[in-house]
Structure formats: C-alpha cells, structure tokens
Amino acid sequence: AQSVAQPEDQVNVAEGNPLTVKCTYSVSGNPYLFWYVQYPNRGLQFLLKYITGDNLVKGSYGFEAEFNKSQTSFHLKKPSALVSDSALYFCAVRPLSGGYNKLIFGAGTRLAVHP
Amino acid sequence: IAGITQAPTSQILAAGRRMTLRCTQDMRHNAMYWYRQDLGLGLRLIHYSNTAGTTGKGEVPDGYSVSRANTDDFPLTLASAVPSQTSVYFCASSDYTGELFFGEGSRLTVL
C-alpha cells in the first residue's frame, strides 16, 4: 500500500539552531512531494514542492527540502529556527500517474521552537 | 482575495441530524476536495471533484455526500450525523501547478 511516514510526532529545537522534520514515503513510480504547515486553528498552507529537477527545493519562510530517491525521503530543513516556526507540519506525496485525489498525507509532526 | 471560504466555522450537532458544510472558492480552480483531520491520522480525503459536474469518492466517503453544480461551490452533506464524524473538516482546491489551497476549517462535534 502507498504511504507516507513522518516518524516523529514532535520535534523540539532551540531558536537559532537548525531544524529537520523527517518524511519518508512508499509510492509507485516517481512522486510529486509537498510540505504544508498548519498554525493553530488555521487551514494548511503550502510551503514547497518537488516535481522534478534539482533535489534541493527552496520554499516559503526560509524552509527547504531535499529529495533523496534512493532513501525515498523528503526531509524538511531550515538553517536557523524561529519561535514563529512552531506549528504542525505535513508531508504529502502524490504518485506521478495519479490525480490530486491520490495525494497522501503523513500524520503530521509538531515542531516546537524554544526561545 | 478570499480564496476558500468555509461555513460554519464551528457546529455542535445532535446525532441523526442532517448537516451541510459549505465551501466556496473565488480562484476558479477546477479541482476541489473535502478532507477530515483527526489527531494522529493526518488528513484523509472524503470526496473530490475534478471539475464542475463531476465528483469522486476519496479514502473515507461513507456517510458523506457532495455535489458540484458550479465551479465555485462544493458543499459536503452528512445525511445522518454520527459521533464518529466529529472532526475538523477542510475544503481545498488546487490549481494546475498542484498546489492545494485550504480553507480555515469547520469544526464539527456530533453528540
């Protein structure tokens, strides 16, 4: 079965330190990969996506993500965390041959950035 | 630009009652979706519509129905609500680039 795994329920990091939120996937073929962020009592907001090309993708708010085909991973990173980055982060994967009704979300990782 | 507008933002409903969650977009996107968000389960697709006049079933369609009479509106109906339908419901649309645009959510409690 196709799936997306976010192995950490919560990630804690000190402000100013680098952060990584992990995502691995199991889908057939080459996927489209996405990261979304959700602030409390809000809808999800798009951060970045990988379709093709350079494995390192840069997105909103200083975030970036690296596509690793051999490890089937798409980890979200930021060089220097801010307290305002504290939120719920979702990885999502869509098989290349599928429509957006085939988008699969991970369970989410809560990022807590401490002053 | 409003994007996706959902109503109501919050509702408490007695089991067995009928409820319609409204969703309107002003971006002229062809595709629209309804998701439910439950703790530890992420987002699960309920129903979707690739274009006006067509709908399809997602991962968890039972107990829900949708219609897509025009491009802008995509209401979700619970014909007879049950407590397991207590959740936060998100409507979304997508453009040709694949980016999803979400509404702010409708929090539904079924007692």
PDB file of C-alpha atoms in Angstrom:
ATOM      1  CA  ALA A   1       0.000   0.000   0.000  1.00  0.00           C
ATOM      2  CA  GLN A   2       1.165   3.512  -0.715  1.00  0.00           C
ATOM      3  CA  SER A   3       2.003   5.505   2.376  1.00  0.00           C
ATOM      4  CA  VAL A   4       3.768   8.498   3.856  1.00  0.00           C
ATOM      5  CA  ALA A   5       5.591   8.304   7.168  1.00  0.00           C
ATOM      6  CA  GLN A   6       6.550  11.141   9.459  1.00  0.00           C
ATOM      7  CA  PRO A   7       8.396   9.175  12.137  1.00  0.00           C
ATOM      8  CA  GLU A   8       8.456  11.921  14.757  1.00  0.00           C
ATOM      9  CA  ASP A   9       5.277  13.122  16.436  1.00  0.00           C
ATOM     10  CA  GLN A  10       7.147  16.135  17.778  1.00  0.00           C
ATOM     11  CA  VAL A  11      10.465  17.843  17.136  1.00  0.00           C
ATOM     12  CA  ASN A  12      11.939  20.212  19.705  1.00  0.00           C
ATOM     13  CA  VAL A  13      14.645  22.691  18.756  1.00  0.00           C
ATOM     14  CA  ALA A  14      16.158  25.820  20.261  1.00  0.00           C
ATOM     15  CA  GLU A  15      15.737  29.103  18.449  1.00  0.00           C
ATOM     16  CA  GLY A  16      18.672  29.747  16.131  1.00  0.00           C
ATOM     17  CA  ASN A  17      19.522  26.066  15.744  1.00  0.00           C
ATOM     18  CA  PRO A  18      18.977  24.135  12.520  1.00  0.00           C
ATOM     19  CA  LEU A  19      15.847  22.013  12.280  1.00  0.00           C
ATOM     20  CA  THR A  20      14.902  18.889  10.363  1.00  0.00           C
ATOM     21  CA  VAL A  21      11.441  17.363  10.044  1.00  0.00           C
ATOM     22  CA  LYS A  22      11.595  13.913   8.509  1.00  0.00           C
ATOM     23  CA  CYS A  23       9.403  12.362   5.813  1.00  0.00           C
ATOM     24  CA  THR A  24       9.706   9.047   4.012  1.00  0.00           C
ATOM     25  CA  TYR A  25       7.296   7.581   1.510  1.00  0.00           C
ATOM     26  CA  SER A  26       6.319   4.427  -0.272  1.00  0.00           C
ATOM     27  CA  VAL A  27       4.604   5.040  -3.602  1.00  0.00           C
ATOM     28  CA  SER A  28       4.869   3.507  -7.036  1.00  0.00           C
ATOM     29  CA  GLY A  29       6.798   5.437  -9.647  1.00  0.00           C
ATOM     30  CA  ASN A  30       8.248   8.897  -9.252  1.00  0.00           C
ATOM     31  CA  PRO A  31       6.173  11.058  -6.952  1.00  0.00           C
ATOM     32  CA  TYR A  32       5.348  14.690  -6.532  1.00  0.00           C
ATOM     33  CA  LEU A  33       6.285  15.731  -2.982  1.00  0.00           C
ATOM     34  CA  PHE A  34       4.895  18.537  -0.857  1.00  0.00           C
ATOM     35  CA  TRP A  35       5.247  20.138   2.550  1.00  0.00           C
ATOM     36  CA  TYR A  36       2.428  22.057   4.221  1.00  0.00           C
ATOM     37  CA  VAL A  37       2.342  23.935   7.519  1.00  0.00           C
ATOM     38  CA  GLN A  38      -0.638  24.374   9.843  1.00  0.00           C
ATOM     39  CA  TYR A  39      -0.767  27.027  12.538  1.00  0.00           C
ATOM     40  CA  PRO A  40      -3.238  26.608  15.433  1.00  0.00           C
ATOM     41  CA  ASN A  41      -6.894  26.773  14.375  1.00  0.00           C
ATOM     42  CA  ARG A  42      -5.937  27.516  10.781  1.00  0.00           C
ATOM     43  CA  GLY A  43      -6.002  25.678   7.489  1.00  0.00           C
ATOM     44  CA  LEU A  44      -2.904  24.187   5.901  1.00  0.00           C
ATOM     45  CA  GLN A  45      -0.568  26.461   3.968  1.00  0.00           C
ATOM     46  CA  PHE A  46       1.712  25.378   1.132  1.00  0.00           C
ATOM     47  CA  LEU A  47       5.450  25.541   1.883  1.00  0.00           C
ATOM     48  CA  LEU A  48       7.205  23.893  -1.038  1.00  0.00           C
ATOM     49  CA  LYS A  49       7.081  21.090  -3.559  1.00  0.00           C
ATOM     50  CA  TYR A  50       9.333  18.832  -5.573  1.00  0.00           C
ATOM     51  CA  ILE A  51       8.260  17.890  -9.085  1.00  0.00           C
ATOM     52  CA  THR A  52      11.499  17.304 -10.963  1.00  0.00           C
ATOM     53  CA  GLY A  53      14.985  18.752 -11.345  1.00  0.00           C
ATOM     54  CA  ASP A  54      17.285  19.882  -8.526  1.00  0.00           C
ATOM     55  CA  ASN A  55      16.903  17.661  -5.485  1.00  0.00           C
ATOM     56  CA  LEU A  56      17.099  20.654  -3.140  1.00  0.00           C
ATOM     57  CA  VAL A  57      13.921  22.688  -3.170  1.00  0.00           C
ATOM     58  CA  LYS A  58      13.586  26.090  -1.541  1.00  0.00           C
ATOM     59  CA  GLY A  59      10.240  27.292  -0.252  1.00  0.00           C
ATOM     60  CA  SER A  60       8.483  29.852   1.890  1.00  0.00           C
ATOM     61  CA  TYR A  61       9.762  31.289   5.191  1.00  0.00           C
ATOM     62  CA  GLY A  62      13.341  30.075   4.625  1.00  0.00           C
ATOM     63  CA  PHE A  63      12.438  26.391   4.521  1.00  0.00           C
ATOM     64  CA  GLU A  64      13.978  23.921   2.132  1.00  0.00           C
ATOM     65  CA  ALA A  65      13.646  20.215   1.497  1.00  0.00           C
ATOM     66  CA  GLU A  66      15.872  17.611  -0.092  1.00  0.00           C
ATOM     67  CA  PHE A  67      14.526  14.829  -2.272  1.00  0.00           C
ATOM     68  CA  ASN A  68      16.505  11.598  -1.886  1.00  0.00           C
ATOM     69  CA  LYS A  69      15.293   8.996  -4.347  1.00  0.00           C
ATOM     70  CA  SER A  70      17.391   6.112  -3.029  1.00  0.00           C
ATOM     71  CA  GLN A  71      16.157   6.653   0.521  1.00  0.00           C
ATOM     72  CA  THR A  72      12.638   7.669  -0.611  1.00  0.00           C
ATOM     73  CA  SER A  73      12.833  10.662   1.685  1.00  0.00           C
ATOM     74  CA  PHE A  74      11.882  14.323   1.531  1.00  0.00           C
ATOM     75  CA  HIS A  75      13.076  15.894   4.765  1.00  0.00           C
ATOM     76  CA  LEU A  76      12.193  19.497   5.584  1.00  0.00           C
ATOM     77  CA  LYS A  77      15.010  21.700   6.832  1.00  0.00           C
ATOM     78  CA  LYS A  78      15.759  25.210   7.966  1.00  0.00           C
ATOM     79  CA  PRO A  79      19.225  26.522   8.870  1.00  0.00           C
ATOM     80  CA  SER A  80      18.078  28.680  11.787  1.00  0.00           C
ATOM     81  CA  ALA A  81      14.768  28.069  13.557  1.00  0.00           C
ATOM     82  CA  LEU A  82      12.464  30.833  14.780  1.00  0.00           C
ATOM     83  CA  VAL A  83       9.928  30.621  17.591  1.00  0.00           C
ATOM     84  CA  SER A  84       7.311  31.592  14.998  1.00  0.00           C
ATOM     85  CA  ASP A  85       8.098  28.372  13.084  1.00  0.00           C
ATOM     86  CA  SER A  86       6.328  26.424  15.831  1.00  0.00           C
ATOM     87  CA  ALA A  87       3.438  24.678  14.070  1.00  0.00           C
ATOM     88  CA  LEU A  88       2.226  21.362  12.684  1.00  0.00           C
ATOM     89  CA  TYR A  89       3.979  20.215   9.513  1.00  0.00           C
ATOM     90  CA  PHE A  90       2.580  17.778   6.985  1.00  0.00           C
ATOM     91  CA  CYS A  91       4.392  15.906   4.259  1.00  0.00           C
ATOM     92  CA  ALA A  92       2.269  14.856   1.278  1.00  0.00           C
ATOM     93  CA  VAL A  93       3.001  12.648  -1.703  1.00  0.00           C
ATOM     94  CA  ARG A  94       1.228  12.201  -4.993  1.00  0.00           C
ATOM     95  CA  PRO A  95       2.158   9.430  -7.426  1.00  0.00           C
ATOM     96  CA  LEU A  96       3.206  10.845 -10.783  1.00  0.00           C
ATOM     97  CA  SER A  97       0.450   8.990 -12.586  1.00  0.00           C
ATOM     98  CA  GLY A  98      -2.251   9.969 -10.137  1.00  0.00           C
ATOM     99  CA  GLY A  99      -4.516  12.960  -9.892  1.00  0.00           C
ATOM    100  CA  TYR A 100      -4.683  15.160  -6.840  1.00  0.00           C
ATOM    101  CA  ASN A 101      -7.322  12.881  -5.427  1.00  0.00           C
ATOM    102  CA  LYS A 102      -4.416  10.496  -4.957  1.00  0.00           C
ATOM    103  CA  LEU A 103      -2.499  12.856  -2.655  1.00  0.00           C
ATOM    104  CA  ILE A 104      -1.447  11.048   0.525  1.00  0.00           C
ATOM    105  CA  PHE A 105      -0.703  12.989   3.709  1.00  0.00           C
ATOM    106  CA  GLY A 106       1.532  11.974   6.565  1.00  0.00           C
ATOM    107  CA  ALA A 107       0.169  12.119  10.100  1.00  0.00           C
ATOM    108  CA  GLY A 108       1.990  15.364  10.830  1.00  0.00           C
ATOM    109  CA  THR A 109       4.922  16.453  13.005  1.00  0.00           C
ATOM    110  CA  ARG A 110       4.585  19.128  15.624  1.00  0.00           C
ATOM    111  CA  LEU A 111       7.582  21.473  15.656  1.00  0.00           C
ATOM    112  CA  ALA A 112       8.259  23.322  18.902  1.00  0.00           C
ATOM    113  CA  VAL A 113      10.942  26.005  18.791  1.00  0.00           C
ATOM    114  CA  HIS A 114      12.020  27.196  22.219  1.00  0.00           C
ATOM    115  CA  PRO A 115      13.486  30.661  22.915  1.00  0.00           C
TER     116      PRO A 115
ATOM    117  CA  ILE B   1      -8.831  37.746  -2.338  1.00  0.00           C
ATOM    118  CA  ALA B   2     -10.709  35.403  -0.022  1.00  0.00           C
ATOM    119  CA  GLY B   3      -9.530  32.107  -1.516  1.00  0.00           C
ATOM    120  CA  ILE B   4     -11.524  29.319   0.124  1.00  0.00           C
ATOM    121  CA  THR B   5     -14.406  30.230   2.432  1.00  0.00           C
ATOM    122  CA  GLN B   6     -15.935  27.601   4.703  1.00  0.00           C
ATOM    123  CA  ALA B   7     -19.060  27.842   6.853  1.00  0.00           C
ATOM    124  CA  PRO B   8     -19.854  27.291   9.613  1.00  0.00           C
ATOM    125  CA  THR B   9     -16.537  27.601  11.456  1.00  0.00           C
ATOM    126  CA  SER B  10     -17.871  25.514  14.298  1.00  0.00           C
ATOM    127  CA  GLN B  11     -21.031  23.492  14.936  1.00  0.00           C
ATOM    128  CA  ILE B  12     -22.391  21.169  17.594  1.00  0.00           C
ATOM    129  CA  LEU B  13     -24.880  18.701  16.192  1.00  0.00           C
ATOM    130  CA  ALA B  14     -27.125  16.009  17.638  1.00  0.00           C
ATOM    131  CA  ALA B  15     -26.637  12.520  16.263  1.00  0.00           C
ATOM    132  CA  GLY B  16     -29.069  11.705  13.486  1.00  0.00           C
ATOM    133  CA  ARG B  17     -29.364  15.282  12.254  1.00  0.00           C
ATOM    134  CA  ARG B  18     -28.543  16.360   8.737  1.00  0.00           C
ATOM    135  CA  MET B  19     -25.753  18.881   8.251  1.00  0.00           C
ATOM    136  CA  THR B  20     -24.260  20.649   5.254  1.00  0.00           C
ATOM    137  CA  LEU B  21     -20.824  22.221   5.374  1.00  0.00           C
ATOM    138  CA  ARG B  22     -20.423  24.948   2.806  1.00  0.00           C
ATOM    139  CA  CYS B  23     -17.344  25.702   0.753  1.00  0.00           C
ATOM    140  CA  THR B  24     -16.860  28.453  -1.800  1.00  0.00           C
ATOM    141  CA  GLN B  25     -13.774  29.429  -3.771  1.00  0.00           C
ATOM    142  CA  ASP B  26     -13.052  32.521  -5.807  1.00  0.00           C
ATOM    143  CA  MET B  27      -9.945  31.299  -7.625  1.00  0.00           C
ATOM    144  CA  ARG B  28     -11.736  29.490 -10.469  1.00  0.00           C
ATOM    145  CA  HIS B  29      -9.896  26.261  -9.721  1.00  0.00           C
ATOM    146  CA  ASN B  30     -11.286  23.181 -11.434  1.00  0.00           C
ATOM    147  CA  ALA B  31     -10.474  20.710  -8.672  1.00  0.00           C
ATOM    148  CA  MET B  32     -11.899  20.788  -5.153  1.00  0.00           C
ATOM    149  CA  TYR B  33     -11.631  18.466  -2.175  1.00  0.00           C
ATOM    150  CA  TRP B  34     -13.014  17.725   1.264  1.00  0.00           C
ATOM    151  CA  TYR B  35     -10.691  16.368   3.944  1.00  0.00           C
ATOM    152  CA  ARG B  36     -11.208  15.491   7.563  1.00  0.00           C
ATOM    153  CA  GLN B  37      -8.438  15.954  10.096  1.00  0.00           C
ATOM    154  CA  ASP B  38      -8.226  13.732  13.135  1.00  0.00           C
ATOM    155  CA  LEU B  39      -5.454  13.607  15.733  1.00  0.00           C
ATOM    156  CA  GLY B  40      -2.739  11.160  14.755  1.00  0.00           C
ATOM    157  CA  LEU B  41      -4.307  10.374  11.393  1.00  0.00           C
ATOM    158  CA  GLY B  42      -3.353  13.417   9.375  1.00  0.00           C
ATOM    159  CA  LEU B  43      -5.743  14.438   6.627  1.00  0.00           C
ATOM    160  CA  ARG B  44      -7.964  11.937   4.921  1.00  0.00           C
ATOM    161  CA  LEU B  45      -9.790  12.626   1.680  1.00  0.00           C
ATOM    162  CA  ILE B  46     -13.567  12.273   1.858  1.00  0.00           C
ATOM    163  CA  HIS B  47     -14.702  13.310  -1.621  1.00  0.00           C
ATOM    164  CA  TYR B  48     -13.277  15.258  -4.501  1.00  0.00           C
ATOM    165  CA  SER B  49     -14.347  16.927  -7.734  1.00  0.00           C
ATOM    166  CA  ASN B  50     -12.034  17.345 -10.706  1.00  0.00           C
ATOM    167  CA  THR B  51     -14.391  19.743 -12.452  1.00  0.00           C
ATOM    168  CA  ALA B  52     -17.907  21.119 -12.178  1.00  0.00           C
ATOM    169  CA  GLY B  53     -20.494  18.398 -12.668  1.00  0.00           C
ATOM    170  CA  THR B  54     -18.243  15.518 -11.554  1.00  0.00           C
ATOM    171  CA  THR B  55     -17.436  14.076  -8.142  1.00  0.00           C
ATOM    172  CA  GLY B  56     -15.496  11.111  -6.825  1.00  0.00           C
ATOM    173  CA  LYS B  57     -15.005   9.145  -3.631  1.00  0.00           C
ATOM    174  CA  GLY B  58     -11.907   9.516  -1.542  1.00  0.00           C
ATOM    175  CA  GLU B  59     -10.476   7.382   1.223  1.00  0.00           C
ATOM    176  CA  VAL B  60     -13.336   7.801   3.741  1.00  0.00           C
ATOM    177  CA  PRO B  61     -16.560   8.608   1.826  1.00  0.00           C
ATOM    178  CA  ASP B  62     -19.131   6.653   3.851  1.00  0.00           C
ATOM    179  CA  GLY B  63     -21.774   8.825   5.480  1.00  0.00           C
ATOM    180  CA  TYR B  64     -20.935  11.843   3.342  1.00  0.00           C
ATOM    181  CA  SER B  65     -22.147  13.192   0.015  1.00  0.00           C
ATOM    182  CA  VAL B  66     -21.081  16.106  -2.176  1.00  0.00           C
ATOM    183  CA  SER B  67     -22.300  17.990  -5.194  1.00  0.00           C
ATOM    184  CA  ARG B  68     -20.573  20.305  -7.657  1.00  0.00           C
ATOM    185  CA  ALA B  69     -23.206  22.281  -9.511  1.00  0.00           C
ATOM    186  CA  ASN B  70     -20.752  25.029 -10.482  1.00  0.00           C
ATOM    187  CA  THR B  71     -17.039  25.819 -10.299  1.00  0.00           C
ATOM    188  CA  ASP B  72     -17.172  27.856  -7.111  1.00  0.00           C
ATOM    189  CA  ASP B  73     -19.255  25.781  -4.676  1.00  0.00           C
ATOM    190  CA  PHE B  74     -18.595  22.342  -3.209  1.00  0.00           C
ATOM    191  CA  PRO B  75     -20.886  21.555  -0.252  1.00  0.00           C
ATOM    192  CA  LEU B  76     -20.403  18.480   1.940  1.00  0.00           C
ATOM    193  CA  THR B  77     -23.517  16.868   3.435  1.00  0.00           C
ATOM    194  CA  LEU B  78     -23.817  14.493   6.363  1.00  0.00           C
ATOM    195  CA  ALA B  79     -27.217  12.893   5.862  1.00  0.00           C
ATOM    196  CA  SER B  80     -27.499  11.482   9.378  1.00  0.00           C
ATOM    197  CA  ALA B  81     -24.602  12.512  11.609  1.00  0.00           C
ATOM    198  CA  VAL B  82     -22.895  10.025  13.926  1.00  0.00           C
ATOM    199  CA  PRO B  83     -20.384  10.715  16.733  1.00  0.00           C
ATOM    200  CA  SER B  84     -17.507   9.243  14.697  1.00  0.00           C
ATOM    201  CA  GLN B  85     -17.956  12.147  12.291  1.00  0.00           C
ATOM    202  CA  THR B  86     -16.759  14.528  14.992  1.00  0.00           C
ATOM    203  CA  SER B  87     -13.737  16.099  13.322  1.00  0.00           C
ATOM    204  CA  VAL B  88     -12.295  19.191  11.714  1.00  0.00           C
ATOM    205  CA  TYR B  89     -13.265  19.412   8.059  1.00  0.00           C
ATOM    206  CA  PHE B  90     -11.166  21.214   5.475  1.00  0.00           C
ATOM    207  CA  CYS B  91     -12.181  22.186   1.992  1.00  0.00           C
ATOM    208  CA  ALA B  92      -9.420  22.729  -0.556  1.00  0.00           C
ATOM    209  CA  SER B  93      -8.899  23.487  -4.213  1.00  0.00           C
ATOM    210  CA  SER B  94      -5.934  23.006  -6.492  1.00  0.00           C
ATOM    211  CA  ASP B  95      -4.554  24.838  -9.460  1.00  0.00           C
ATOM    212  CA  TYR B  96      -2.683  23.455 -12.455  1.00  0.00           C
ATOM    213  CA  THR B  97       0.648  23.542 -10.585  1.00  0.00           C
ATOM    214  CA  GLY B  98      -0.615  21.095  -7.997  1.00  0.00           C
ATOM    215  CA  GLU B  99      -0.610  23.435  -5.026  1.00  0.00           C
ATOM    216  CA  LEU B 100      -3.535  22.916  -2.652  1.00  0.00           C
ATOM    217  CA  PHE B 101      -5.307  25.947  -1.183  1.00  0.00           C
ATOM    218  CA  PHE B 102      -7.156  25.231   2.062  1.00  0.00           C
ATOM    219  CA  GLY B 103      -9.997  26.896   3.862  1.00  0.00           C
ATOM    220  CA  GLU B 104      -9.794  27.652   7.566  1.00  0.00           C
ATOM    221  CA  GLY B 105     -11.767  24.588   8.548  1.00  0.00           C
ATOM    222  CA  SER B 106     -15.127  23.670  10.056  1.00  0.00           C
ATOM    223  CA  ARG B 107     -15.039  22.085  13.500  1.00  0.00           C
ATOM    224  CA  LEU B 108     -17.942  19.669  13.877  1.00  0.00           C
ATOM    225  CA  THR B 109     -18.962  17.951  17.107  1.00  0.00           C
ATOM    226  CA  VAL B 110     -21.631  15.252  16.930  1.00  0.00           C
ATOM    227  CA  LEU B 111     -23.190  14.328  20.274  1.00  0.00           C
TER     228      LEU B 111
END
